[in-house]
CSV table of C-alpha atoms in Angstrom, one decimal:
chain,number,residue,atom,x,y,z
R,1,MET,CA,32.4,10.4,-5.4
R,2,GLU,CA,31.3,10.0,-8.9
R,3,ALA,CA,33.2,10.5,-12.0
R,4,ASP,CA,32.1,12.8,-14.6
R,5,ASN,CA,32.3,11.0,-18.0
R,6,MET,CA,33.7,14.2,-19.4
R,7,GLY,CA,37.3,14.1,-19.2
R,8,GLY,CA,37.1,12.1,-15.8
R,9,ARG,CA,36.5,15.0,-13.7
R,10,LYS,CA,34.8,14.5,-10.3
R,11,GLY,CA,31.1,15.4,-10.1
R,12,PRO,CA,29.4,16.2,-6.8
R,13,SER,CA,28.5,13.0,-4.6
R,14,ARG,CA,24.7,11.9,-4.5
R,15,LEU,CA,23.3,12.1,-0.8
R,16,PRO,CA,24.2,8.9,0.8
R,17,VAL,CA,21.3,6.1,0.8
R,18,TRP,CA,21.7,5.5,4.4
R,19,ALA,CA,20.9,9.3,5.3
R,20,CYS,CA,17.9,9.2,2.6
R,21,ILE,CA,15.2,7.7,4.2
R,22,PRO,CA,15.3,9.4,7.8
R,23,LEU,CA,15.9,12.5,6.0
R,24,PHE,CA,12.8,11.9,3.6
R,25,ILE,CA,10.5,11.1,6.8
R,26,VAL,CA,11.6,14.5,8.5
R,27,VAL,CA,10.8,16.3,5.4
R,28,LEU,CA,7.8,14.3,4.8
R,29,SER,CA,6.4,15.2,8.3
R,30,ILE,CA,6.9,18.9,7.5
R,31,PHE,CA,4.7,18.7,4.5
R,32,ILE,CA,2.0,16.6,6.1
R,33,GLY,CA,1.6,19.3,8.7
R,34,LEU,CA,1.8,21.9,6.2
R,35,TYR,CA,-0.7,20.5,3.7
R,36,GLY,CA,-2.7,19.3,6.5
R,37,THR,CA,-3.4,22.8,7.9
R,38,LEU,CA,-4.1,23.8,4.3
R,39,VAL,CA,-6.8,21.3,4.0
R,40,SER,CA,-8.1,21.8,7.1
R,41,GLY,CA,-8.5,25.5,6.2
R,42,CYS,CA,-10.1,24.5,2.7
R,43,LEU,CA,-12.4,22.0,4.5
R,44,SER,CA,-13.6,24.9,6.7
R,45,LEU,CA,-14.0,27.3,4.0
R,46,VAL,CA,-16.2,24.9,1.7
R,47,LEU,CA,-18.1,22.8,4.4
R,48,GLY,CA,-18.2,25.6,7.1
R,49,ALA,CA,-19.6,24.4,10.3
R,50,GLU,CA,-20.2,20.9,8.6
R,51,ALA,CA,-16.4,20.5,8.0
R,52,ARG,CA,-15.9,18.3,11.3
R,53,HIS,CA,-18.8,15.9,10.0
R,54,SER,CA,-18.2,15.7,6.5
R,55,GLY,CA,-17.7,11.9,6.4
R,56,VAL,CA,-15.5,10.2,3.5
R,57,VAL,CA,-15.2,13.7,1.8
R,58,GLY,CA,-13.5,14.8,4.5
R,59,TYR,CA,-11.3,11.7,4.6
R,60,ILE,CA,-10.6,12.5,0.9
R,61,PHE,CA,-9.5,16.0,1.6
R,62,VAL,CA,-7.0,14.8,4.2
R,63,GLU,CA,-5.6,11.8,2.1
R,64,VAL,CA,-5.2,14.6,-0.9
R,65,GLY,CA,-2.8,16.4,1.5
R,66,MET,CA,-0.9,13.1,2.4
R,67,LEU,CA,-0.6,12.3,-1.2
R,68,LEU,CA,0.7,15.7,-1.9
R,69,ALA,CA,3.1,15.7,1.2
R,70,VAL,CA,4.8,12.4,0.1
R,71,LEU,CA,5.4,13.6,-3.6
R,72,THR,CA,6.8,17.0,-2.3
R,73,ALA,CA,8.9,15.2,-0.2
R,74,ALA,CA,10.0,12.5,-2.8
R,75,VAL,CA,10.5,15.4,-5.5
R,76,ILE,CA,12.8,17.2,-3.0
R,77,LEU,CA,14.8,14.1,-2.0
R,78,LEU,CA,15.3,12.6,-5.2
R,79,ARG,CA,16.5,15.9,-6.4
R,80,LEU,CA,19.2,15.9,-3.6
R,81,GLU,CA,20.2,12.5,-4.4
R,82,ARG,CA,20.2,13.2,-8.3
R,83,ARG,CA,18.2,10.6,-9.0
R,84,PRO,CA,15.0,10.6,-11.5
R,85,PHE,CA,11.5,10.8,-10.4
R,86,SER,CA,10.9,7.6,-12.4
R,87,ASP,CA,12.7,5.9,-9.5
R,88,LEU,CA,9.5,5.7,-7.6
R,89,GLY,CA,8.2,3.4,-10.0
R,90,LEU,CA,4.9,5.1,-11.2
R,91,SER,CA,5.1,4.6,-14.8
R,92,LEU,CA,2.3,3.0,-16.6
R,93,LYS,CA,4.3,2.0,-19.6
R,94,GLY,CA,4.9,-1.7,-19.8
R,95,HIS,CA,2.9,-2.2,-16.3
R,96,ALA,CA,-0.4,-1.2,-17.1
R,97,SER,CA,-1.5,-5.1,-16.6
R,98,GLY,CA,-0.2,-4.9,-13.3
R,99,VAL,CA,-3.5,-2.7,-12.6
R,100,TRP,CA,-5.6,-5.8,-13.8
R,101,TYR,CA,-3.6,-8.2,-12.0
R,102,GLY,CA,-3.8,-6.1,-8.8
R,103,LEU,CA,-7.6,-6.1,-9.3
R,104,LEU,CA,-7.9,-9.9,-10.0
R,105,MET,CA,-5.7,-11.1,-7.0
R,106,ALA,CA,-7.8,-8.9,-4.8
R,107,ILE,CA,-10.7,-10.5,-6.1
R,108,PHE,CA,-9.5,-14.0,-5.8
R,109,LEU,CA,-8.1,-13.5,-2.4
R,110,TYR,CA,-11.7,-12.3,-1.2
R,111,LEU,CA,-13.3,-15.3,-2.9
R,112,LEU,CA,-11.1,-17.3,-0.7
R,113,GLY,CA,-11.1,-15.7,2.5
R,114,PHE,CA,-14.7,-14.5,2.7
R,115,GLY,CA,-15.7,-17.7,1.0
R,116,ILE,CA,-14.6,-19.8,3.8
R,117,SER,CA,-15.6,-17.3,6.4
R,118,VAL,CA,-19.3,-17.8,5.3
R,119,VAL,CA,-19.2,-21.3,4.5
R,120,GLY,CA,-17.7,-22.2,7.9
R,121,GLY,CA,-20.1,-19.7,10.1
R,122,GLY,CA,-17.5,-17.5,10.8
R,123,ILE,CA,-19.7,-14.5,9.6
R,124,GLU,CA,-23.1,-14.2,8.1
R,125,VAL,CA,-24.7,-11.7,5.7
R,126,ILE,CA,-27.7,-10.2,6.6
R,127,GLY,CA,-28.4,-7.1,4.9
R,128,PHE,CA,-27.7,-5.5,1.4
R,129,GLN,CA,-27.8,-1.9,0.1
R,130,PHE,CA,-26.6,-0.6,-3.2
R,131,ASN,CA,-25.3,3.2,-2.9
R,132,PRO,CA,-23.2,4.1,-6.0
R,133,LEU,CA,-22.6,7.6,-4.8
R,134,ASP,CA,-21.0,6.1,-1.3
R,135,LEU,CA,-19.2,3.4,-3.7
R,136,TRP,CA,-17.6,6.0,-5.9
R,137,GLU,CA,-16.5,8.1,-3.0
R,138,SER,CA,-14.9,5.3,-1.1
R,139,TRP,CA,-12.9,4.0,-4.2
R,140,VAL,CA,-11.4,7.7,-4.6
R,141,PHE,CA,-10.5,7.7,-0.9
R,142,PHE,CA,-8.9,3.9,-1.0
R,143,LEU,CA,-7.1,4.9,-4.3
R,144,LEU,CA,-5.6,7.8,-2.5
R,145,VAL,CA,-4.7,5.7,0.4
R,146,ALA,CA,-3.0,3.4,-1.8
R,147,LEU,CA,-1.2,5.9,-3.8
R,148,PHE,CA,0.2,7.5,-0.6
R,149,GLU,CA,1.2,4.5,1.2
R,150,GLU,CA,2.6,2.6,-1.6
R,151,ILE,CA,4.8,5.6,-2.6
R,152,LEU,CA,6.0,6.1,0.7
R,153,MET,CA,6.7,2.4,2.0
R,154,ARG,CA,7.4,0.9,-1.5
R,155,GLY,CA,8.3,3.4,-4.1
R,156,TYR,CA,10.7,5.2,-1.9
R,157,ILE,CA,11.4,3.4,1.3
R,158,LEU,CA,12.0,0.0,-0.2
R,159,GLY,CA,13.5,1.3,-3.0
R,160,HIS,CA,16.3,2.9,-1.5
R,161,LEU,CA,16.9,-0.3,0.6
R,162,LEU,CA,17.3,-2.1,-2.3
R,163,HIS,CA,20.0,0.3,-3.5
R,164,THR,CA,21.8,-0.6,-0.5
R,165,HIS,CA,23.9,-4.0,0.3
R,166,MET,CA,21.1,-5.2,2.4
R,167,ASN,CA,20.0,-8.5,1.5
R,168,LYS,CA,16.6,-8.0,-1.0
R,169,PHE,CA,14.5,-10.2,1.3
R,170,LEU,CA,15.5,-8.5,4.5
R,171,ALA,CA,14.8,-5.1,2.8
R,172,ILE,CA,11.2,-6.3,2.0
R,173,PHE,CA,10.8,-7.3,5.8
R,174,ALA,CA,12.3,-4.1,7.0
R,175,SER,CA,10.0,-1.7,5.0
R,176,SER,CA,7.0,-4.5,5.8
R,177,ALA,CA,7.8,-3.9,9.5
R,178,LEU,CA,7.6,-0.2,9.2
R,179,PHE,CA,4.4,-0.3,7.1
R,180,ALA,CA,3.0,-2.4,10.1
R,181,PHE,CA,4.3,-0.2,12.4
R,182,MET,CA,2.1,2.8,10.7
R,183,HIS,CA,-0.8,1.2,12.0
R,184,ILE,CA,0.2,0.7,15.4
R,185,PHE,CA,-2.5,3.2,16.7
R,186,ASN,CA,-5.3,1.5,14.8
R,187,PRO,CA,-8.5,0.5,17.0
R,188,GLU,CA,-8.5,-3.1,18.0
R,189,ILE,CA,-4.8,-3.7,17.0
R,190,ALA,CA,-3.5,-6.8,18.3
R,191,PHE,CA,-0.5,-9.2,17.4
R,192,LEU,CA,-2.3,-11.1,14.8
R,193,PRO,CA,-3.5,-7.9,12.9
R,194,MET,CA,0.3,-6.6,13.2
R,195,LEU,CA,1.4,-10.0,11.9
R,196,ASN,CA,-1.2,-10.0,8.8
R,197,LEU,CA,0.0,-6.2,8.1
R,198,LEU,CA,3.4,-7.2,8.0
R,199,LEU,CA,2.8,-10.1,5.6
R,200,ALA,CA,0.8,-8.0,3.7
R,201,GLY,CA,3.7,-5.5,3.3
R,202,MET,CA,6.0,-8.6,2.3
R,203,LEU,CA,3.3,-9.5,-0.2
R,204,LEU,CA,3.0,-5.7,-1.9
R,205,GLY,CA,6.7,-5.6,-1.6
R,206,THR,CA,7.5,-8.7,-3.3
R,207,SER,CA,5.6,-7.8,-6.4
R,208,TYR,CA,7.8,-4.5,-6.5
R,209,LEU,CA,11.3,-6.0,-5.8
R,210,TYR,CA,10.7,-8.0,-9.0
R,211,THR,CA,9.0,-5.3,-11.4
R,212,ARG,CA,10.5,-2.2,-9.9
R,213,ASN,CA,7.0,-0.7,-10.4
R,214,LEU,CA,3.9,0.4,-8.4
R,215,CYS,CA,1.2,-0.5,-10.5
R,216,PHE,CA,0.5,-3.9,-9.0
R,217,PRO,CA,0.9,-3.0,-5.6
R,218,ILE,CA,-1.3,0.3,-5.8
R,219,SER,CA,-3.9,-1.8,-7.4
R,220,LEU,CA,-3.8,-4.5,-4.9
R,221,HIS,CA,-3.8,-2.3,-2.2
R,222,LEU,CA,-6.6,-0.2,-3.5
R,223,PHE,CA,-9.0,-3.0,-4.4
R,224,TRP,CA,-7.8,-5.2,-1.0
R,225,ASN,CA,-9.4,-2.2,1.0
R,226,TRP,CA,-12.1,-1.3,-1.3
R,227,ILE,CA,-13.6,-4.8,-1.4
R,228,GLN,CA,-13.0,-5.5,2.1
R,229,GLY,CA,-15.0,-2.4,3.8
R,230,PRO,CA,-17.4,-0.8,1.1
R,231,ILE,CA,-18.1,-3.9,-0.6
R,232,LEU,CA,-18.1,-6.9,1.7
R,233,GLY,CA,-18.8,-4.7,5.1
R,234,TYR,CA,-15.7,-5.7,7.1
R,235,GLN,CA,-14.0,-3.2,9.1
R,236,VAL,CA,-10.7,-2.0,7.4
R,237,SER,CA,-7.7,-2.3,9.5
R,238,GLY,CA,-10.1,-1.7,12.4
R,239,ASN,CA,-11.5,1.5,10.9
R,240,ASN,CA,-15.2,1.9,9.3
R,241,PHE,CA,-14.6,4.8,6.9
R,242,THR,CA,-17.9,4.5,5.1
R,243,THR,CA,-21.3,2.6,4.4
R,244,SER,CA,-21.1,-1.0,2.9
R,245,MET,CA,-22.9,-2.8,0.4
R,246,LEU,CA,-23.1,-6.0,2.6
R,247,THR,CA,-24.1,-6.1,6.4
R,248,LEU,CA,-22.4,-8.6,8.1
R,249,ARG,CA,-22.9,-10.2,11.3
R,250,ILE,CA,-20.1,-11.8,13.2
R,251,PRO,CA,-21.6,-14.7,15.5
R,252,GLU,CA,-18.5,-14.7,17.8
R,253,LYS,CA,-15.5,-12.6,17.3
R,254,ASN,CA,-12.3,-15.1,17.1
R,255,ILE,CA,-9.1,-15.2,15.0
R,256,LEU,CA,-10.8,-16.9,12.6
R,257,ASN,CA,-12.9,-14.0,11.4
R,258,GLY,CA,-10.9,-11.3,12.5
R,259,GLY,CA,-13.3,-9.6,15.0
R,260,ALA,CA,-13.5,-6.2,15.5
R,261,PHE,CA,-10.3,-5.6,13.4
R,262,GLY,CA,-11.9,-7.1,10.4
R,263,PHE,CA,-10.6,-9.6,7.7
R,264,GLU,CA,-6.9,-8.6,8.2
R,265,GLY,CA,-7.3,-9.8,11.9
R,266,SER,CA,-7.8,-13.3,11.0
R,267,LEU,CA,-6.2,-16.5,10.8
R,268,ILE,CA,-7.4,-16.8,7.3
R,269,CYS,CA,-5.8,-13.9,6.1
R,270,THR,CA,-2.5,-15.1,7.7
R,271,VAL,CA,-2.6,-18.2,5.7
R,272,LEU,CA,-3.6,-16.5,2.7
R,273,MET,CA,-0.9,-13.7,2.8
R,274,ILE,CA,1.9,-16.3,3.4
R,275,VAL,CA,0.9,-18.7,0.6
R,276,PHE,CA,0.5,-15.8,-2.1
R,277,THR,CA,4.1,-14.3,-1.0
R,278,ILE,CA,5.7,-17.8,-1.8
R,279,LEU,CA,4.1,-17.9,-5.2
R,280,MET,CA,5.0,-14.2,-5.9
R,281,VAL,CA,8.8,-15.0,-4.9
R,282,TRP,CA,8.5,-18.3,-7.0
R,283,TRP,CA,7.1,-16.3,-9.9
R,284,GLY,CA,9.5,-13.5,-9.4
R,285,GLU,CA,12.9,-16.0,-9.2
R,286,LYS,CA,11.5,-18.0,-12.1
R,287,ARG,CA,11.3,-14.8,-14.2
R,288,GLU,CA,14.5,-13.5,-13.1
R,289,ALA,CA,16.3,-16.8,-14.0
R,290,ILE,CA,14.6,-16.5,-17.6
R,291,SER,CA,15.8,-13.1,-17.9
R,292,LEU,CA,19.4,-13.9,-17.0
R,293,ALA,CA,19.3,-17.2,-19.2
R,294,VAL,CA,18.3,-15.1,-22.1
R,295,LEU,CA,21.0,-12.4,-21.4
R,296,ARG,CA,23.9,-15.4,-21.2
R,297,SER,CA,22.7,-16.6,-24.7
R,298,CYS,CA,22.8,-13.3,-26.4
């Protein structure tokens, strides 16, 4: 029970943290079904018989429903817990630079990963096409994907695990395992892609741990997917959602180039995820140590 500041009266207790995540998933599932039905109806109304063949536009409609569902579930649960909506970490104030850092990290990761693959002969570029409309539509789609998955996995689930007595790195691991499990039915899934999805979740979760904000994770997630698929021409987590700027040929599908799953199925991706997660932890621990030293000196 929480003590009221006025006269020491006991106020109503919050919903226990241990109950929040399962209840959130149940509520989220209900609203995904509800909004999914509404989205299907809208698609049929707007596109008619073409609804089943609407391509990336159809994916965008579906992701809008998913995003509305996670936001609705979060608002309901946060209200029950008597926590502010700001707990999700969606504020741009003081964190807008995270958007640029996320973009820069995605570019740098692919300069390394894609560059190594091309130089090493793991993949070959055999074509180029520039379609601004396709690139824009795919950017919007992957923005919605990043918003949905980051609000769900980092903003709500990891955020709540960090409110418990669980070790912070164990909390990151647990939320990352759930993140990887979300992709269990993706095409061409295997051990190495699942490991890389787990490691990607840990990289994204580590940034949230030290900032309690989603600007960097959303940006990195968005541009990671967008550069990987619509720009470079890889499969995105085993899926091919849209056309790509580059056309790739894989001479031999193996763990170095990721094969049919895309870059996320490669050993190069594994190494990069581990290295950058370690760097992120080093940066975060150093940042916290400096902040603590400043507080002690005041």
